[in-house]
Coordinates of C-alpha atoms and ligand atoms in Angstrom, one line a residue:
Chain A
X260 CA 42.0 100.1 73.7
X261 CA 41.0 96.0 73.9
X262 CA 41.5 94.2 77.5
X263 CA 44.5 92.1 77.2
X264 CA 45.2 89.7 80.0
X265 CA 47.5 91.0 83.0
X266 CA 48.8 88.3 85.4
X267 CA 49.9 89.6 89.1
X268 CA 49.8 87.9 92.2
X269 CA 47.5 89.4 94.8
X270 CA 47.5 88.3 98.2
X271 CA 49.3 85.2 97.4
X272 CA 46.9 83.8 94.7
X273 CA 48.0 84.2 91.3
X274 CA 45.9 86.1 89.1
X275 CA 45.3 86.7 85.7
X276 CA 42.8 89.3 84.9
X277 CA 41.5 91.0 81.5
X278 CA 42.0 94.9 81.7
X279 CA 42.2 97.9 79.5
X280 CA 46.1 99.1 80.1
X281 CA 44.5 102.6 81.6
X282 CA 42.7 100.9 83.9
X283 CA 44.0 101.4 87.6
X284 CA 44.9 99.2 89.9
X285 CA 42.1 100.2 92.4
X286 CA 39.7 99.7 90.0
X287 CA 41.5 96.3 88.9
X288 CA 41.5 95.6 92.5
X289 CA 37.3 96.2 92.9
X290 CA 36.0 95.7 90.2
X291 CA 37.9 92.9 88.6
X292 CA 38.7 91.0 91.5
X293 CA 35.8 92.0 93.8
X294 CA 38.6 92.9 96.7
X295 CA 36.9 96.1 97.7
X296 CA 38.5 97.0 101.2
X297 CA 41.0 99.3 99.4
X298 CA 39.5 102.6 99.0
X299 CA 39.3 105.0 96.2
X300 CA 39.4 108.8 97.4
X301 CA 41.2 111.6 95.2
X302 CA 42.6 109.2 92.1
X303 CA 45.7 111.5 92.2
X304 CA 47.6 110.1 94.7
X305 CA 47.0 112.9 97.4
X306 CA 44.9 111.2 100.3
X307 CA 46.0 107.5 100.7
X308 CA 42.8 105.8 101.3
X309 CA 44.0 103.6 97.8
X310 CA 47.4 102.4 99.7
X311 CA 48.3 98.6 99.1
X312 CA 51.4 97.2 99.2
X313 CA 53.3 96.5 96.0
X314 CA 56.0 94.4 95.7
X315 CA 56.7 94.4 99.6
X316 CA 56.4 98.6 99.6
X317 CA 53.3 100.4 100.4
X318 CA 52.6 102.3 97.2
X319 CA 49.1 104.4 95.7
X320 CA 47.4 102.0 93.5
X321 CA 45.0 104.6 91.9
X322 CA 48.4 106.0 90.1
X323 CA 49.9 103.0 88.8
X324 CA 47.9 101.8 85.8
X325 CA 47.2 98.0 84.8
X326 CA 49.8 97.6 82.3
X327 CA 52.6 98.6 84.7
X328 CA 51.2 96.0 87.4
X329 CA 52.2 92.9 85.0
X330 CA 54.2 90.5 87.7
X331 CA 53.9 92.4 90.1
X332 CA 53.0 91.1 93.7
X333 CA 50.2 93.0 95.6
X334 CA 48.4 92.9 98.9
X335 CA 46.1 94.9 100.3
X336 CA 44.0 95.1 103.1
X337 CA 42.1 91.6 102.7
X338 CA 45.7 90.2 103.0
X339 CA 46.9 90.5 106.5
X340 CA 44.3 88.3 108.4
X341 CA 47.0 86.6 109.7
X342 CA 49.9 89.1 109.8
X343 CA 50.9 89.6 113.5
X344 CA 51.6 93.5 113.1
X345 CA 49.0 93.8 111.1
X346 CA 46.7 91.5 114.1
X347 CA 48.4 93.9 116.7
X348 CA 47.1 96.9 115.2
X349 CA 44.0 96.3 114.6
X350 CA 43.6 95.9 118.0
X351 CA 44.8 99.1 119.2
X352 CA 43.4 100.9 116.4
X353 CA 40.1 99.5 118.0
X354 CA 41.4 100.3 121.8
X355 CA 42.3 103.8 120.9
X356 CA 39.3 104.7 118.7
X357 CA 41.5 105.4 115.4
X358 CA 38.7 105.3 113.2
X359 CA 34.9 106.1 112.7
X360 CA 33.3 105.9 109.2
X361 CA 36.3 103.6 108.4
X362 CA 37.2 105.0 104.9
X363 CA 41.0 105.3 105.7
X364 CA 41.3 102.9 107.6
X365 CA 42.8 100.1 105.0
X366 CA 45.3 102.7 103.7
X367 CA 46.0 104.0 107.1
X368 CA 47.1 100.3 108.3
X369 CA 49.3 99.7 105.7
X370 CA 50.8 102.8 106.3
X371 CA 50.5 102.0 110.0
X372 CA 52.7 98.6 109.6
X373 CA 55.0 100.4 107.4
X374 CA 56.0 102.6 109.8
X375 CA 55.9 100.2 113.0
X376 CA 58.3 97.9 110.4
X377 CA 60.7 100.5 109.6
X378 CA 61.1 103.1 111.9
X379 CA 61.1 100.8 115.3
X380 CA 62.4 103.9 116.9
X381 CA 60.0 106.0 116.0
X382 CA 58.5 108.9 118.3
X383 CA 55.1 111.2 118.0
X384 CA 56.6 113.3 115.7
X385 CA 57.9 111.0 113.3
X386 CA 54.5 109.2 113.4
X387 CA 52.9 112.3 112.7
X388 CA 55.3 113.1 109.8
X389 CA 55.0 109.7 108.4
X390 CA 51.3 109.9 108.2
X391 CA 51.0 112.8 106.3
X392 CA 50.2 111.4 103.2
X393 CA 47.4 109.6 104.9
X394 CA 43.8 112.0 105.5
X395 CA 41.4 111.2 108.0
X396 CA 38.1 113.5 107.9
X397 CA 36.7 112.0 111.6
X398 CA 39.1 111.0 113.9
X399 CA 41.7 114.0 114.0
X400 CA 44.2 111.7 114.0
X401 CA 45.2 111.4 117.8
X402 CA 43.7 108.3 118.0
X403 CA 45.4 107.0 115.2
X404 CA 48.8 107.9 116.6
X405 CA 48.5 106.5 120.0
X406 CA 47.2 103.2 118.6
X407 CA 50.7 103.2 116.5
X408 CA 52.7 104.2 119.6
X409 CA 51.2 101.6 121.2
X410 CA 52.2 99.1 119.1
X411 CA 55.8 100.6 118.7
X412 CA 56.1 100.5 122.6
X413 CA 54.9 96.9 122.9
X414 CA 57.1 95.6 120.1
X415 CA 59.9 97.8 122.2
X416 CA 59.2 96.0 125.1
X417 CA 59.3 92.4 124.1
Chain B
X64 CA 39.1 110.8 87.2
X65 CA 40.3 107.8 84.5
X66 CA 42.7 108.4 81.6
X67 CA 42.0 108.3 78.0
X68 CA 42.6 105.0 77.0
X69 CA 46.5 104.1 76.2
X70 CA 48.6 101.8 75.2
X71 CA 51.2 100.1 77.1
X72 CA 54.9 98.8 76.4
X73 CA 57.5 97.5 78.6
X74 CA 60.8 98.1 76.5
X75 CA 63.5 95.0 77.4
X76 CA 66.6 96.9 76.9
X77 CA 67.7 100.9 76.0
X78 CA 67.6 100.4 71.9
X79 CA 64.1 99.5 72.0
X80 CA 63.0 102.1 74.9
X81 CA 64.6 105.0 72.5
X82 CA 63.0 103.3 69.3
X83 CA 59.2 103.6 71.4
X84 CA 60.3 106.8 72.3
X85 CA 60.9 108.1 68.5
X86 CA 58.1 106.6 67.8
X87 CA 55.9 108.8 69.9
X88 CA 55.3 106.9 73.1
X89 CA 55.9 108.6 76.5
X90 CA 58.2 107.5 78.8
X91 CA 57.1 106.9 82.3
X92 CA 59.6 106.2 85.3
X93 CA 57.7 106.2 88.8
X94 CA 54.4 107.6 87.4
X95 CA 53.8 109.3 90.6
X96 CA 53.3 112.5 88.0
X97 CA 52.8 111.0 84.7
X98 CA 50.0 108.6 87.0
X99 CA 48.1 111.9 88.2
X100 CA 48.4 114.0 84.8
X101 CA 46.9 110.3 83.1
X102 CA 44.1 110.4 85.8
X103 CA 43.9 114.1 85.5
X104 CA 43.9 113.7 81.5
X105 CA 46.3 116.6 81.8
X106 CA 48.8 114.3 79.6
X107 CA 46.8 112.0 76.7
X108 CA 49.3 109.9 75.2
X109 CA 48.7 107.1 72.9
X110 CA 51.4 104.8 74.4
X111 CA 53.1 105.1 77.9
X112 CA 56.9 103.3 77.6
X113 CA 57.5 101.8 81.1
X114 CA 61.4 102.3 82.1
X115 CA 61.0 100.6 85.2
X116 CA 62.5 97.3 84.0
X117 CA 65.5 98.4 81.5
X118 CA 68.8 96.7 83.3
X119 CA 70.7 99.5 85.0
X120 CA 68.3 102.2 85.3
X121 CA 68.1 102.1 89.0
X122 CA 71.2 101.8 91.4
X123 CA 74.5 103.7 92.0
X124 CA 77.9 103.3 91.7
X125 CA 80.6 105.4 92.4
X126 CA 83.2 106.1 89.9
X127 CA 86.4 107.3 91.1
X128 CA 85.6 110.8 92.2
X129 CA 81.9 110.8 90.5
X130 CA 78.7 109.4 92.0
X131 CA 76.2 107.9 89.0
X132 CA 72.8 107.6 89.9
X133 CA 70.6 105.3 87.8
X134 CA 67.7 108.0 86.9
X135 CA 65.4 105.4 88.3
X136 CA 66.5 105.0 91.5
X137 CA 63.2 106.2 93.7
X138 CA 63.6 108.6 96.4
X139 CA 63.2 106.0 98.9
X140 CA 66.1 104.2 97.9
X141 CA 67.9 107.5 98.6
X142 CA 66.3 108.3 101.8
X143 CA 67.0 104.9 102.8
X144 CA 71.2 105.3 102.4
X145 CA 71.8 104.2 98.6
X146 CA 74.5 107.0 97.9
X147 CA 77.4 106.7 100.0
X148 CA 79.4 109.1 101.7
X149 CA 78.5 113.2 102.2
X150 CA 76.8 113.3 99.3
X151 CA 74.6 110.8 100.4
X152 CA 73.7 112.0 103.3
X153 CA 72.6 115.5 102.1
X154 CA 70.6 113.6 99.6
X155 CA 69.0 111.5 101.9
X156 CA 67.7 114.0 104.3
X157 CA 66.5 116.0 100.7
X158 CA 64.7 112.6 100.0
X159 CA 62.8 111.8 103.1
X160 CA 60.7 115.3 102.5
X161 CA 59.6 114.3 99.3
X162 CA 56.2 113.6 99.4
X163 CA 55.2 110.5 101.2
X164 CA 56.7 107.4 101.7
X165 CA 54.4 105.2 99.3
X166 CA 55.1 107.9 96.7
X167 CA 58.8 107.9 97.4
X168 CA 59.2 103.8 97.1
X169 CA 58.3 104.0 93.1
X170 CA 58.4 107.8 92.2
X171 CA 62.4 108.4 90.9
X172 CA 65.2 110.9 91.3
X173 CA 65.0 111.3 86.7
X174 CA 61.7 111.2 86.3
X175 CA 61.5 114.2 89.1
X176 CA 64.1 116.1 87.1
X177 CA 62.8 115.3 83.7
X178 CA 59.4 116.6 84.6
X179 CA 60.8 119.8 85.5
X180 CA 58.1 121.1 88.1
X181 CA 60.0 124.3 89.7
X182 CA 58.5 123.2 93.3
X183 CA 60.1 119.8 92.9
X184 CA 62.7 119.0 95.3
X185 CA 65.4 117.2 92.5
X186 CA 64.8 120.4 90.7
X187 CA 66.1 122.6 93.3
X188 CA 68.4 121.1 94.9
X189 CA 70.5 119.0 92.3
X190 CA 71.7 122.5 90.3
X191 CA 73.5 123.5 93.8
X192 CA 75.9 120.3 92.6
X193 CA 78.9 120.4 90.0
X194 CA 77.3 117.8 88.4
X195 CA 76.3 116.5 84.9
X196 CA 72.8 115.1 83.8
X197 CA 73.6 112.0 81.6
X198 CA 71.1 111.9 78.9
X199 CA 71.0 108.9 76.5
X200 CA 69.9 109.1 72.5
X201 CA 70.6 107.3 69.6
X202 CA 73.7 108.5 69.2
X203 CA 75.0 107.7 72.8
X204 CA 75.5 109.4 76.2
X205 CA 75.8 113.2 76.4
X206 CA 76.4 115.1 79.7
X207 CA 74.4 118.5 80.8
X208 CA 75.3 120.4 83.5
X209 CA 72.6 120.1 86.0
X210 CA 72.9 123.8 86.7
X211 CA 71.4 124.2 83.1
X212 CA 69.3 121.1 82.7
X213 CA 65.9 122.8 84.1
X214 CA 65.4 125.5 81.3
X215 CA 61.5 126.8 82.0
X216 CA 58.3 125.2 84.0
X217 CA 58.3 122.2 83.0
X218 CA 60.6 122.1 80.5
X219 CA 64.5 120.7 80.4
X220 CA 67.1 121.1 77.9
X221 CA 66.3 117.6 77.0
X222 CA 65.9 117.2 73.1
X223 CA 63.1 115.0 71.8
X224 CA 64.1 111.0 71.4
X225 CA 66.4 111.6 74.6
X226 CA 66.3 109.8 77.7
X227 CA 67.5 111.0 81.3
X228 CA 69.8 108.0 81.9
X229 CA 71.8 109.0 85.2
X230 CA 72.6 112.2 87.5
X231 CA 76.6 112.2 87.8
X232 CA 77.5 114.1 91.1
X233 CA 81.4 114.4 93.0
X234 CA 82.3 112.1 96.1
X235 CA 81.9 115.5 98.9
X236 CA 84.7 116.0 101.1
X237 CA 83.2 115.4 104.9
X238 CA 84.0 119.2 105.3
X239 CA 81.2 120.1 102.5
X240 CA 78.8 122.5 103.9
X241 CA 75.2 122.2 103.1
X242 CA 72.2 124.2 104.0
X243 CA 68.7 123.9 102.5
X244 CA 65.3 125.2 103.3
X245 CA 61.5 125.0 101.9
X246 CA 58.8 126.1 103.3
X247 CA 55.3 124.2 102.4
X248 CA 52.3 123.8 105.2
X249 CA 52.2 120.5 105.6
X250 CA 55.2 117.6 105.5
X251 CA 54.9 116.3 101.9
X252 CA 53.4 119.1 99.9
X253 CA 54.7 120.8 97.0
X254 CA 57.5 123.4 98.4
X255 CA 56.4 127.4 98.3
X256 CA 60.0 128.3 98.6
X257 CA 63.3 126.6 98.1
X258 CA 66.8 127.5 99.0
X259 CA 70.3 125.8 99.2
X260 CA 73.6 126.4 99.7
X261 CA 76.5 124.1 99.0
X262 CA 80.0 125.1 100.3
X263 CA 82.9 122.9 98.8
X264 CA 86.6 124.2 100.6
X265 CA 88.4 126.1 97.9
X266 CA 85.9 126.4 95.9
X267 CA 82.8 129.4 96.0
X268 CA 79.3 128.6 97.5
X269 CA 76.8 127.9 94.8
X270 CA 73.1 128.6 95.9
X271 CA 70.1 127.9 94.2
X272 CA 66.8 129.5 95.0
X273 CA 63.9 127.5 93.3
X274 CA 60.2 127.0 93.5
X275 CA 59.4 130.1 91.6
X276 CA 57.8 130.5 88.6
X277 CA 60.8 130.0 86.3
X278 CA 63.6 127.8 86.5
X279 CA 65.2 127.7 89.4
X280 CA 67.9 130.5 89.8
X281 CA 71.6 129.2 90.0
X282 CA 74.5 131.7 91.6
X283 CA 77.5 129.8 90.9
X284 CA 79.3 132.3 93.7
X285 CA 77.3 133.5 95.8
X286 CA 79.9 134.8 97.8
X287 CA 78.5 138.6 99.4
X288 CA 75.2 137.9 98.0
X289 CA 72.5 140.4 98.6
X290 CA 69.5 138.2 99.3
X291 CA 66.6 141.3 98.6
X292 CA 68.2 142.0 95.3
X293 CA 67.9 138.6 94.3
X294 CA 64.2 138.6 94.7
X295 CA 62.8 141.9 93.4
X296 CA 61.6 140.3 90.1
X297 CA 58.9 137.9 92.3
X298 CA 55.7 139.9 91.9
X299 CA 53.8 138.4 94.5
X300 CA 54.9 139.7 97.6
X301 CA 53.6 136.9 99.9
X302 CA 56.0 134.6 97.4
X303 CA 58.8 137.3 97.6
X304 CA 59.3 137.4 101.3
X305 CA 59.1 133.4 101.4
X306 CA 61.9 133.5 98.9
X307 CA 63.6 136.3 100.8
X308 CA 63.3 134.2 103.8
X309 CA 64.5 130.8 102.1
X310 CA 67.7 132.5 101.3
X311 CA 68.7 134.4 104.4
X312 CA 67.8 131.1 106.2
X313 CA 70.4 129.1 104.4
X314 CA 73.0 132.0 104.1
X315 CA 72.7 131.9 107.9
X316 CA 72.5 128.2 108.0
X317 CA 75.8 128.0 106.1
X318 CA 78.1 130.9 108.0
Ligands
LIG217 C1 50.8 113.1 96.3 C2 52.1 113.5 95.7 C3 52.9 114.4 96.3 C4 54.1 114.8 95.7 N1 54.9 115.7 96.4 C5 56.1 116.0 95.9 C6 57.0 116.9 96.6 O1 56.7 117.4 97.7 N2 58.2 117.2 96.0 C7 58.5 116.7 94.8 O2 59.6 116.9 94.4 N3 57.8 115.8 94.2 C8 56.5 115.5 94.7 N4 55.7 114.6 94.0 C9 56.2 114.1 92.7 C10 57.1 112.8 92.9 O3 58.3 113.2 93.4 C11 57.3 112.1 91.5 O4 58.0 110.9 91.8 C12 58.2 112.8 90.5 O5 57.8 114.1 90.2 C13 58.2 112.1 89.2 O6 59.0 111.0 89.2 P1 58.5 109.6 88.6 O7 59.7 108.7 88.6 O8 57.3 109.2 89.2 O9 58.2 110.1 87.1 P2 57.0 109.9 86.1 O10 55.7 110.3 86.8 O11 57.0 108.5 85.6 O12 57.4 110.8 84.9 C14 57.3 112.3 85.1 C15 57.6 112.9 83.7 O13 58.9 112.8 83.3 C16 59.0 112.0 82.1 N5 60.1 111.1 82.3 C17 60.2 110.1 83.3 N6 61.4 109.5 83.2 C18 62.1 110.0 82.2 C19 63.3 109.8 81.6 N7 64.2 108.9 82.1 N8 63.7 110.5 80.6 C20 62.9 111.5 80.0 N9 61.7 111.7 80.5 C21 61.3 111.0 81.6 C22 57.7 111.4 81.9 O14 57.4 111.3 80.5 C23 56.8 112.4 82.6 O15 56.5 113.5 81.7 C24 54.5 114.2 94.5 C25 53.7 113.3 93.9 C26 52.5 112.9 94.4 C27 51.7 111.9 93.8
LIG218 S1 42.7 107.5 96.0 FE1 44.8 107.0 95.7 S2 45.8 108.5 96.9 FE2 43.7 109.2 97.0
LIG219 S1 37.8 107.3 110.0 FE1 36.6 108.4 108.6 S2 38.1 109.2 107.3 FE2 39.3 108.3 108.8

């Protein structure tokens, strides 16, 4: 099938890029736009190391496929430098050790600031729930739950 | 792990989705399963029709005493409060253990039903419901009972050129009892067992026990139900006393 010119906004920049419709957005993402902080792991929507945020919702981009993209606004990982929840946790992902070869990390933050953003109330369990579309092969995930707790409690407290 | 190349249309309104569709294009909703089978090359189609954007396919309104569900309202929508009332809640707390919240904001409660995968949640769970599927062809709207809209793995009584256009389910009296149970490993997976139990006053409890290797199994009275006879036809015994467990669980849950 030819490329045919998609146009999408990614990180606030419009885009227009030339894909084949089958093409994914991870791959669209990388390789088209060189934005290569969002991870590829299973390509069936399974481990969440491809989660970007589309159209305000966090959402696996190696399932939804170029064509279905068209006007669509996306942001990944490379598009919360200046996003205060997203500032916050970074930091306590750093303080708590929530990460160590790093290769869920940019799916695991969006997920992160989804949760911190919709469930203010949330407790351990729910975290834990929540993140259970999210795998981490090194850190066990305890670090990455108390450096989301942390954040919940500090946002609870101010 | 990339699908055979395919090509893509975004129908504007309903004619031209069910013109693509006769002319051999797949439809896709959420693609959180048509997106995997692509990657998978489990599903090869030359043209993908994208739903997402026809006017009126996602979003509920109720109807006098009947609920309509656009087929492409996602599950998040539902976990997040989009059907009011009883029925809403029962659906939401169904919702919210459907996979994972990035699959749940663009996967959708039609595309779940149409794809017919007995461990899906919408499959087990909506045939417990006096309720219709609405499907949509060239002729019009026809309704299906939703107790007889999953007819076989993966398939639905769904005829070819038809779309799923809405799940029509009753405003629930606040004294509707509901009780459901799956068992899976881990929050999000597929379910290994499925069982509900809807209790409407004056009316008999309907149970469904799904996630088997058939459709799932509809009892439209399951009033002095004998929960081992139900199950001697599961082969697998590991799968049998799961399924015997599902259904004593919400026979208890709903005394
Ligand atoms: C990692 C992962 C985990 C999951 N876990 C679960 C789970 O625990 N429980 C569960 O129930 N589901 C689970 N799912 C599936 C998910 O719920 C999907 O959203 C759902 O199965 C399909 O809905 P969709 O809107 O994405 O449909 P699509 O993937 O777009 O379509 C699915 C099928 O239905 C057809 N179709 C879609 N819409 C229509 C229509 N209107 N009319 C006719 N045919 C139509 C398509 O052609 C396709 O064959 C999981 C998915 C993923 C990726
Ligand atoms: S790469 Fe997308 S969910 Fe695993
Ligand atoms: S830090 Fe290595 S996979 Fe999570």
């Amino acid at each position: 099938m030819t490329r045919r010119p998609i146009t999408l906004t990614v990180n606030g920049r419009a885009e227009t890029v030339l894909a084949e419709p089958r093409t994914h957005l991870a791959d669209l993402l990388r390789g088209e736009l060189l934005l290569t902080g969002t991870h590829i792991g299973c390509e069936h929507g399974v481990c969440g190391a491809c989660t970007v945020e589309v159209d305000g919702a966090p959402a696996r981009s190696c399932i939804l496929h170029a064509g279905a993209c068209e006007g669509s606004g996306i942001r990944t990982i490379e598009g919360f430098d200046a996003d205060p929840v997203m500032a916050a946790l970074r930091e306590a992902f750093s303080a708590e050790h929530a990460l160590q070869c790093g290769y869920c990390t940019p799916g695991m933050l969006v997920t992160a600031r989804d949760i911190v953003l919709r469930l203010p109330e949330a407790d351990e369990a729910r975290v834990r729930e929540e993140l259970a579309g999210n795998l981490c092969r090194c850190t066990g995930y305890r670090g990455i739950v108390h450096a989301i707790l942390r954040v919940l409690a500090e946002r609870r407290a101010t | 792990m990339k699908p055979a190349a395919f090509d893509y249309a975004r129908p504007a309104d309903w004619p031209a989705a069910l013109a693509l569709l006769a002319g051999g294009a797949r439809p896709m909703a959420g693609g959180q399963s048509l997106g995997p089978m692509l990657n998978l090359r489990l599903a090869q189609p030359e043209r993908v029709a994208d739903l997402r954007h026809l006017p009126g396919y996602a979003g509920v309104e109720v109807q006098g005493e009947a609920i309509r569900i656009g087929a492409g309202t996602t599950h998040a929508a539902i976990e997040d409060g989009a059907v009011p009332g009883r029925l809403g809640a029962i659906l939401a707390g169904v919702a919210r253990r459907i996979a994972y919240r990035p699959v749940r904001n663009r996967g959708t409660i039609g595309g779940s039903l149409a794809h017919a995968d007995p461990a899906a949640d919408w499959v087990a769970v909506l045939p417990a419901f006096p309720g219709h599927a609405v499907a949509l062809g060239p002729y019009g709207e026809r309704r299906i009972p939703l107790a007889r809209f999953v007819t076989g793995v993966f398939e639905t009584a769904l005829a070819p050129g038809e779309l799923l256009r809405a799940i029509e389910l009753p405003v629930l009296p606040e004294t509707a009892r509901w009780s459901h149970w799956k068992f899976c490993r881990k929050p999000g997976e597929f379910s290994k067992a499925t069982a509900c139990l809807l209790a409407l006053p004056d009316a008999p409890p309907r149970l469904v026990l799904a996630a088997l290797d058939t459709a799932p199994l509809v009892i439209e009275d399951a009033t002095g139900l004998d929960p081992a006879a139900l199950v001697t036809s599961i082969s697998d015994p590991w799968r049998r006393r799961l399924a015997l467990t599902a259904l004593r669980r919400v026979l208890e849950g709903a005394a």
